[in-house]
Amino acid sequence: MVTQSSVEKFLDDLASGQPTPGGGSAAAIMGAMGAALVSMVCNVTIGKKGYEGVEAEMKAVREESERVRRRLTAMVAEDIEAFDSIMAAYKLPKATDDEKARRGAAIQAGLKRATETPLDCARACAEVIALSRRASERGYLNVISDGGVGVLAGFTGLRSAALNVYINAPALKDRSFAETATAEIEQLVEFGTAESEAVYKVVRDKLG
Amino acid sequence: MVTQSSVEKFLDDLASGQPTPGGGSAAAIMGAMGAALVSMVCNVTIGKKGYEGVEAEMKAVREESERVRRRLTAMVAEDIEAFDSIMAAYKLPKATDDEKARRGAAIQAGLKRATETPLDCARACAEVIALSRRASERGYLNVISDGGVGVLAGFTGLRSAALNVYINAPALKDRSFAETATAEIEQLVEFGTAESEAVYKVVRDKLG
C-alpha cells in the first residue's frame, strides 16, 4: 500500500517519470491532510477549559473527519489502480476485430473508473470543507490557523480531483455518464470555492 | 526525521491533539508535492518524441524543482523544531526578574523562528508556482493535469504558510522585523494568487 511508504519515498515516486502516483493521488493526500487538520482542531479543543459547551459538537465533527480521512487515504491507492487499469488496457492485443472490441471496452471501463475515483475524492473533499467550517467557527482559538490550512488543503484536493475528471471525461463513450459526472464536479467546485473562501475568512478574522 | 515516517503515520500525527506536526508542516508538504509534480511533468517530457525542442528547458526546470523540493521537505522538520522551541520557552521558570527576562527572550526568539520558517516556505512555494508555469506551458500534453495539480498544491502551500506568519508576527516585539515579514508575505500571496490562476488557466485551456 503506497500510503505505508515514507513521505519522502512518496514524494520521490510522485516526481518520477512513472505515470503513477500522479496528481490524483496528490489530490487524495491533500484532502486527507485537510481532514487530519480538522481532527487536530477537534482533539485540541476537546477537554479544553472554557470550551465545554462545544465538546459534543467537536466530538461529532471528529467522528466524521476521521471517517472521511480513512476514505481519502484509501483513495490514494484507488487512484493508482484506476490509472494502471487504463495503461494495462492500452497494452491489450488489437490484431483482430474481436481483440479490438475487447481492448476498446477495457479502455472505456478504465476511463470510467478513472473518472469515478476523482469524483468520489472531490465529494470527500467537499465534506472536509464543510467540517472545517464547524471546527474553525467553534474550535480552540490557538489552533485556528491549523483549521485554516485544513480548509485550504480540502479545497485544493477538490480542485485537483476535478482536473482529473476534466481530463478523463471527454474520452468516455458513455456520454450520459460523462455529462452527469461533469455536472456534479462543477457543482462541487462551485460549492468548494464559495465555502472555502467563507471559512478562510472566518479564520483570517479570528487571527486579527 | 518526520518525513521518513509513513504517509499514514504522518497523517495520524497531524490529526492528533499534539501541537506538532501542524499546519506549517502540512504547508511544506503541499509545496513539496507541487515541486514533485513539476519534476514529474519534466521527467515525462524529457526524451518524448516531438518534445526535443523543449528538452533543455525541461532539464533546467527539473534541476530547480528538485532543489526546491529538497528545501521544502527539510522545512517539514524545521517547522516542528521552530514550534517546539516556543513551547519549550513557555515552560522556562519565571520566579525571578532575571528568569522572566530570559524566558521572554526565549519566547521571542522562538516566535521569530516560527515566523521566518513559514516565510521561507512561502518563498519556496512561490518558486514552485513560477516553475509550474514553465512545465505546464511546454510539458507533455498527457500529463498536463499533473502540472495543474502542482500549481494548486504550490499555491495552497504558500497560503497555508502565510497563515502561520499571520498568527505569529503580531506577538513579535521586534516590530520592524514583524512588519517586514508581513509585507513580504503579502507580496508573495499577491504574486501567488495571480500567477497560480494564470497557470491553472493554461492547464484548463489545454484540457479543452
PDB file of N, CA and C in Angstrom, chain B residues 7-64:
ATOM      1  N   VAL B   7       3.370   7.852   5.206  1.00  0.00           N
ATOM      2  CA  VAL B   7       2.321   8.842   4.937  1.00  0.00           C
ATOM      3  C   VAL B   7       1.195   8.678   5.960  1.00  0.00           C
ATOM      4  N   GLU B   8       0.803   7.440   6.230  1.00  0.00           N
ATOM      5  CA  GLU B   8      -0.292   7.192   7.188  1.00  0.00           C
ATOM      6  C   GLU B   8       0.068   7.650   8.599  1.00  0.00           C
ATOM      7  N   LYS B   9       1.315   7.381   9.001  1.00  0.00           N
ATOM      8  CA  LYS B   9       1.776   7.806  10.331  1.00  0.00           C
ATOM      9  C   LYS B   9       1.791   9.333  10.399  1.00  0.00           C
ATOM     10  N   PHE B  10       2.258   9.982   9.341  1.00  0.00           N
ATOM     11  CA  PHE B  10       2.276  11.447   9.327  1.00  0.00           C
ATOM     12  C   PHE B  10       0.857  11.994   9.477  1.00  0.00           C
ATOM     13  N   LEU B  11      -0.105  11.399   8.749  1.00  0.00           N
ATOM     14  CA  LEU B  11      -1.499  11.854   8.836  1.00  0.00           C
ATOM     15  C   LEU B  11      -2.054  11.630  10.245  1.00  0.00           C
ATOM     16  N   ASP B  12      -1.719  10.499  10.847  1.00  0.00           N
ATOM     17  CA  ASP B  12      -2.159  10.221  12.223  1.00  0.00           C
ATOM     18  C   ASP B  12      -1.607  11.275  13.188  1.00  0.00           C
ATOM     19  N   ASP B  13      -0.320  11.601  13.027  1.00  0.00           N
ATOM     20  CA  ASP B  13       0.309  12.593  13.901  1.00  0.00           C
ATOM     21  C   ASP B  13      -0.295  13.978  13.688  1.00  0.00           C
ATOM     22  N   LEU B  14      -0.615  14.286  12.426  1.00  0.00           N
ATOM     23  CA  LEU B  14      -1.241  15.569  12.095  1.00  0.00           C
ATOM     24  C   LEU B  14      -2.611  15.666  12.781  1.00  0.00           C
ATOM     25  N   ALA B  15      -3.358  14.573  12.775  1.00  0.00           N
ATOM     26  CA  ALA B  15      -4.722  14.559  13.332  1.00  0.00           C
ATOM     27  C   ALA B  15      -4.738  14.584  14.860  1.00  0.00           C
ATOM     28  N   SER B  16      -3.638  14.191  15.484  1.00  0.00           N
ATOM     29  CA  SER B  16      -3.622  14.064  16.949  1.00  0.00           C
ATOM     30  C   SER B  16      -3.703  15.425  17.639  1.00  0.00           C
ATOM     31  N   GLY B  17      -3.957  15.408  18.932  1.00  0.00           N
ATOM     32  CA  GLY B  17      -4.036  16.640  19.717  1.00  0.00           C
ATOM     33  C   GLY B  17      -2.678  17.226  20.065  1.00  0.00           C
ATOM     34  N   GLN B  18      -1.591  16.576  19.659  1.00  0.00           N
ATOM     35  CA  GLN B  18      -0.247  17.127  19.876  1.00  0.00           C
ATOM     36  C   GLN B  18      -0.070  18.354  18.979  1.00  0.00           C
ATOM     37  N   PRO B  19       0.626  19.398  19.487  1.00  0.00           N
ATOM     38  CA  PRO B  19       0.737  20.628  18.680  1.00  0.00           C
ATOM     39  C   PRO B  19       1.533  20.460  17.380  1.00  0.00           C
ATOM     40  N   THR B  20       2.486  19.521  17.344  1.00  0.00           N
ATOM     41  CA  THR B  20       3.238  19.300  16.098  1.00  0.00           C
ATOM     42  C   THR B  20       3.174  17.820  15.712  1.00  0.00           C
ATOM     43  N   PRO B  21       3.198  17.509  14.403  1.00  0.00           N
ATOM     44  CA  PRO B  21       3.165  18.441  13.273  1.00  0.00           C
ATOM     45  C   PRO B  21       1.799  19.094  13.131  1.00  0.00           C
ATOM     46  N   GLY B  22       1.772  20.329  12.598  1.00  0.00           N
ATOM     47  CA  GLY B  22       0.515  21.050  12.394  1.00  0.00           C
ATOM     48  C   GLY B  22       0.462  21.636  10.994  1.00  0.00           C
ATOM     49  N   GLY B  23      -0.266  22.741  10.869  1.00  0.00           N
ATOM     50  CA  GLY B  23      -0.482  23.341   9.556  1.00  0.00           C
ATOM     51  C   GLY B  23       0.795  23.776   8.851  1.00  0.00           C
ATOM     52  N   GLY B  24       1.820  24.157   9.612  1.00  0.00           N
ATOM     53  CA  GLY B  24       3.074  24.590   8.995  1.00  0.00           C
ATOM     54  C   GLY B  24       3.770  23.448   8.269  1.00  0.00           C
ATOM     55  N   SER B  25       3.750  22.270   8.889  1.00  0.00           N
ATOM     56  CA  SER B  25       4.346  21.092   8.237  1.00  0.00           C
ATOM     57  C   SER B  25       3.521  20.663   7.034  1.00  0.00           C
ATOM     58  N   ALA B  26       2.190  20.745   7.170  1.00  0.00           N
ATOM     59  CA  ALA B  26       1.310  20.400   6.044  1.00  0.00           C
ATOM     60  C   ALA B  26       1.579  21.343   4.872  1.00  0.00           C
ATOM     61  N   ALA B  27       1.818  22.624   5.168  1.00  0.00           N
ATOM     62  CA  ALA B  27       2.126  23.605   4.120  1.00  0.00           C
ATOM     63  C   ALA B  27       3.388  23.202   3.360  1.00  0.00           C
ATOM     64  N   ALA B  28       4.433  22.823   4.102  1.00  0.00           N
ATOM     65  CA  ALA B  28       5.697  22.435   3.458  1.00  0.00           C
ATOM     66  C   ALA B  28       5.514  21.179   2.608  1.00  0.00           C
ATOM     67  N   ILE B  29       4.705  20.231   3.092  1.00  0.00           N
ATOM     68  CA  ILE B  29       4.473  19.012   2.298  1.00  0.00           C
ATOM     69  C   ILE B  29       3.686  19.329   1.030  1.00  0.00           C
ATOM     70  N   MET B  30       2.711  20.228   1.133  1.00  0.00           N
ATOM     71  CA  MET B  30       1.956  20.586  -0.077  1.00  0.00           C
ATOM     72  C   MET B  30       2.884  21.250  -1.092  1.00  0.00           C
ATOM     73  N   GLY B  31       3.761  22.132  -0.609  1.00  0.00           N
ATOM     74  CA  GLY B  31       4.740  22.745  -1.513  1.00  0.00           C
ATOM     75  C   GLY B  31       5.644  21.703  -2.149  1.00  0.00           C
ATOM     76  N   ALA B  32       6.093  20.735  -1.340  1.00  0.00           N
ATOM     77  CA  ALA B  32       6.974  19.676  -1.857  1.00  0.00           C
ATOM     78  C   ALA B  32       6.236  18.806  -2.881  1.00  0.00           C
ATOM     79  N   MET B  33       4.933  18.561  -2.665  1.00  0.00           N
ATOM     80  CA  MET B  33       4.159  17.795  -3.652  1.00  0.00           C
ATOM     81  C   MET B  33       4.055  18.585  -4.951  1.00  0.00           C
ATOM     82  N   GLY B  34       3.868  19.902  -4.836  1.00  0.00           N
ATOM     83  CA  GLY B  34       3.824  20.747  -6.028  1.00  0.00           C
ATOM     84  C   GLY B  34       5.127  20.658  -6.810  1.00  0.00           C
ATOM     85  N   ALA B  35       6.251  20.765  -6.087  1.00  0.00           N
ATOM     86  CA  ALA B  35       7.568  20.681  -6.735  1.00  0.00           C
ATOM     87  C   ALA B  35       7.755  19.311  -7.384  1.00  0.00           C
ATOM     88  N   ALA B  36       7.325  18.247  -6.693  1.00  0.00           N
ATOM     89  CA  ALA B  36       7.455  16.881  -7.224  1.00  0.00           C
ATOM     90  C   ALA B  36       6.656  16.726  -8.519  1.00  0.00           C
ATOM     91  N   LEU B  37       5.461  17.324  -8.571  1.00  0.00           N
ATOM     92  CA  LEU B  37       4.634  17.206  -9.775  1.00  0.00           C
ATOM     93  C   LEU B  37       5.232  17.994 -10.943  1.00  0.00           C
ATOM     94  N   VAL B  38       5.883  19.115 -10.652  1.00  0.00           N
ATOM     95  CA  VAL B  38       6.609  19.847 -11.706  1.00  0.00           C
ATOM     96  C   VAL B  38       7.723  18.943 -12.247  1.00  0.00           C
ATOM     97  N   SER B  39       8.460  18.301 -11.345  1.00  0.00           N
ATOM     98  CA  SER B  39       9.532  17.388 -11.774  1.00  0.00           C
ATOM     99  C   SER B  39       8.968  16.242 -12.603  1.00  0.00           C
ATOM    100  N   MET B  40       7.789  15.730 -12.200  1.00  0.00           N
ATOM    101  CA  MET B  40       7.155  14.641 -12.948  1.00  0.00           C
ATOM    102  C   MET B  40       6.868  15.051 -14.391  1.00  0.00           C
ATOM    103  N   VAL B  41       6.285  16.234 -14.565  1.00  0.00           N
ATOM    104  CA  VAL B  41       5.984  16.728 -15.917  1.00  0.00           C
ATOM    105  C   VAL B  41       7.291  16.803 -16.727  1.00  0.00           C
ATOM    106  N   CYS B  42       8.354  17.314 -16.107  1.00  0.00           N
ATOM    107  CA  CYS B  42       9.654  17.402 -16.801  1.00  0.00           C
ATOM    108  C   CYS B  42      10.168  16.007 -17.150  1.00  0.00           C
ATOM    109  N   ASN B  43      10.144  15.093 -16.176  1.00  0.00           N
ATOM    110  CA  ASN B  43      10.671  13.746 -16.397  1.00  0.00           C
ATOM    111  C   ASN B  43       9.930  12.999 -17.504  1.00  0.00           C
ATOM    112  N   VAL B  44       8.607  13.182 -17.569  1.00  0.00           N
ATOM    113  CA  VAL B  44       7.820  12.512 -18.616  1.00  0.00           C
ATOM    114  C   VAL B  44       8.107  13.147 -19.987  1.00  0.00           C
ATOM    115  N   THR B  45       8.341  14.459 -19.993  1.00  0.00           N
ATOM    116  CA  THR B  45       8.546  15.181 -21.255  1.00  0.00           C
ATOM    117  C   THR B  45       9.930  14.920 -21.858  1.00  0.00           C
ATOM    118  N   ILE B  46      10.948  14.822 -20.964  1.00  0.00           N
ATOM    119  CA  ILE B  46      12.323  14.633 -21.438  1.00  0.00           C
ATOM    120  C   ILE B  46      12.436  13.284 -22.176  1.00  0.00           C
ATOM    121  N   GLY B  47      12.883  13.322 -23.422  1.00  0.00           N
ATOM    122  CA  GLY B  47      13.029  12.108 -24.213  1.00  0.00           C
ATOM    123  C   GLY B  47      11.789  11.746 -25.023  1.00  0.00           C
ATOM    124  N   LYS B  48      10.688  12.504 -24.837  1.00  0.00           N
ATOM    125  CA  LYS B  48       9.443  12.218 -25.575  1.00  0.00           C
ATOM    126  C   LYS B  48       9.552  12.729 -27.009  1.00  0.00           C
ATOM    127  N   LYS B  49       9.112  11.895 -27.947  1.00  0.00           N
ATOM    128  CA  LYS B  49       9.145  12.269 -29.367  1.00  0.00           C
ATOM    129  C   LYS B  49       8.278  13.505 -29.604  1.00  0.00           C
ATOM    130  N   GLY B  50       8.804  14.444 -30.340  1.00  0.00           N
ATOM    131  CA  GLY B  50       8.058  15.672 -30.619  1.00  0.00           C
ATOM    132  C   GLY B  50       8.326  16.775 -29.604  1.00  0.00           C
ATOM    133  N   TYR B  51       9.041  16.433 -28.541  1.00  0.00           N
ATOM    134  CA  TYR B  51       9.331  17.433 -27.497  1.00  0.00           C
ATOM    135  C   TYR B  51      10.839  17.719 -27.382  1.00  0.00           C
ATOM    136  N   GLU B  52      11.581  17.370 -28.443  1.00  0.00           N
ATOM    137  CA  GLU B  52      13.037  17.580 -28.442  1.00  0.00           C
ATOM    138  C   GLU B  52      13.376  19.057 -28.222  1.00  0.00           C
ATOM    139  N   GLY B  53      12.547  19.941 -28.776  1.00  0.00           N
ATOM    140  CA  GLY B  53      12.809  21.382 -28.715  1.00  0.00           C
ATOM    141  C   GLY B  53      12.748  21.960 -27.310  1.00  0.00           C
ATOM    142  N   VAL B  54      12.033  21.293 -26.393  1.00  0.00           N
ATOM    143  CA  VAL B  54      11.900  21.840 -25.035  1.00  0.00           C
ATOM    144  C   VAL B  54      12.723  21.045 -24.019  1.00  0.00           C
ATOM    145  N   GLU B  55      13.504  20.075 -24.516  1.00  0.00           N
ATOM    146  CA  GLU B  55      14.234  19.194 -23.593  1.00  0.00           C
ATOM    147  C   GLU B  55      15.200  19.951 -22.672  1.00  0.00           C
ATOM    148  N   ALA B  56      15.964  20.894 -23.241  1.00  0.00           N
ATOM    149  CA  ALA B  56      16.924  21.656 -22.415  1.00  0.00           C
ATOM    150  C   ALA B  56      16.183  22.452 -21.346  1.00  0.00           C
ATOM    151  N   GLU B  57      15.051  23.058 -21.737  1.00  0.00           N
ATOM    152  CA  GLU B  57      14.229  23.839 -20.805  1.00  0.00           C
ATOM    153  C   GLU B  57      13.676  22.940 -19.690  1.00  0.00           C
ATOM    154  N   MET B  58      13.194  21.744 -20.070  1.00  0.00           N
ATOM    155  CA  MET B  58      12.627  20.818 -19.068  1.00  0.00           C
ATOM    156  C   MET B  58      13.695  20.349 -18.077  1.00  0.00           C
ATOM    157  N   LYS B  59      14.920  20.164 -18.584  1.00  0.00           N
ATOM    158  CA  LYS B  59      16.024  19.766 -17.697  1.00  0.00           C
ATOM    159  C   LYS B  59      16.373  20.899 -16.725  1.00  0.00           C
ATOM    160  N   ALA B  60      16.323  22.137 -17.239  1.00  0.00           N
ATOM    161  CA  ALA B  60      16.630  23.298 -16.377  1.00  0.00           C
ATOM    162  C   ALA B  60      15.548  23.453 -15.296  1.00  0.00           C
ATOM    163  N   VAL B  61      14.277  23.273 -15.697  1.00  0.00           N
ATOM    164  CA  VAL B  61      13.169  23.380 -14.727  1.00  0.00           C
ATOM    165  C   VAL B  61      13.305  22.283 -13.672  1.00  0.00           C
ATOM    166  N   ARG B  62      13.602  21.061 -14.129  1.00  0.00           N
ATOM    167  CA  ARG B  62      13.723  19.933 -13.197  1.00  0.00           C
ATOM    168  C   ARG B  62      14.840  20.146 -12.181  1.00  0.00           C
ATOM    169  N   GLU B  63      15.947  20.724 -12.624  1.00  0.00           N
ATOM    170  CA  GLU B  63      17.046  20.958 -11.677  1.00  0.00           C
ATOM    171  C   GLU B  63      16.578  21.888 -10.554  1.00  0.00           C
ATOM    172  N   GLU B  64      15.810  22.918 -10.932  1.00  0.00           N
ATOM    173  CA  GLU B  64      15.316  23.869  -9.928  1.00  0.00           C
ATOM    174  C   GLU B  64      14.204  23.262  -9.071  1.00  0.00           C
TER     175      GLU B  64
END
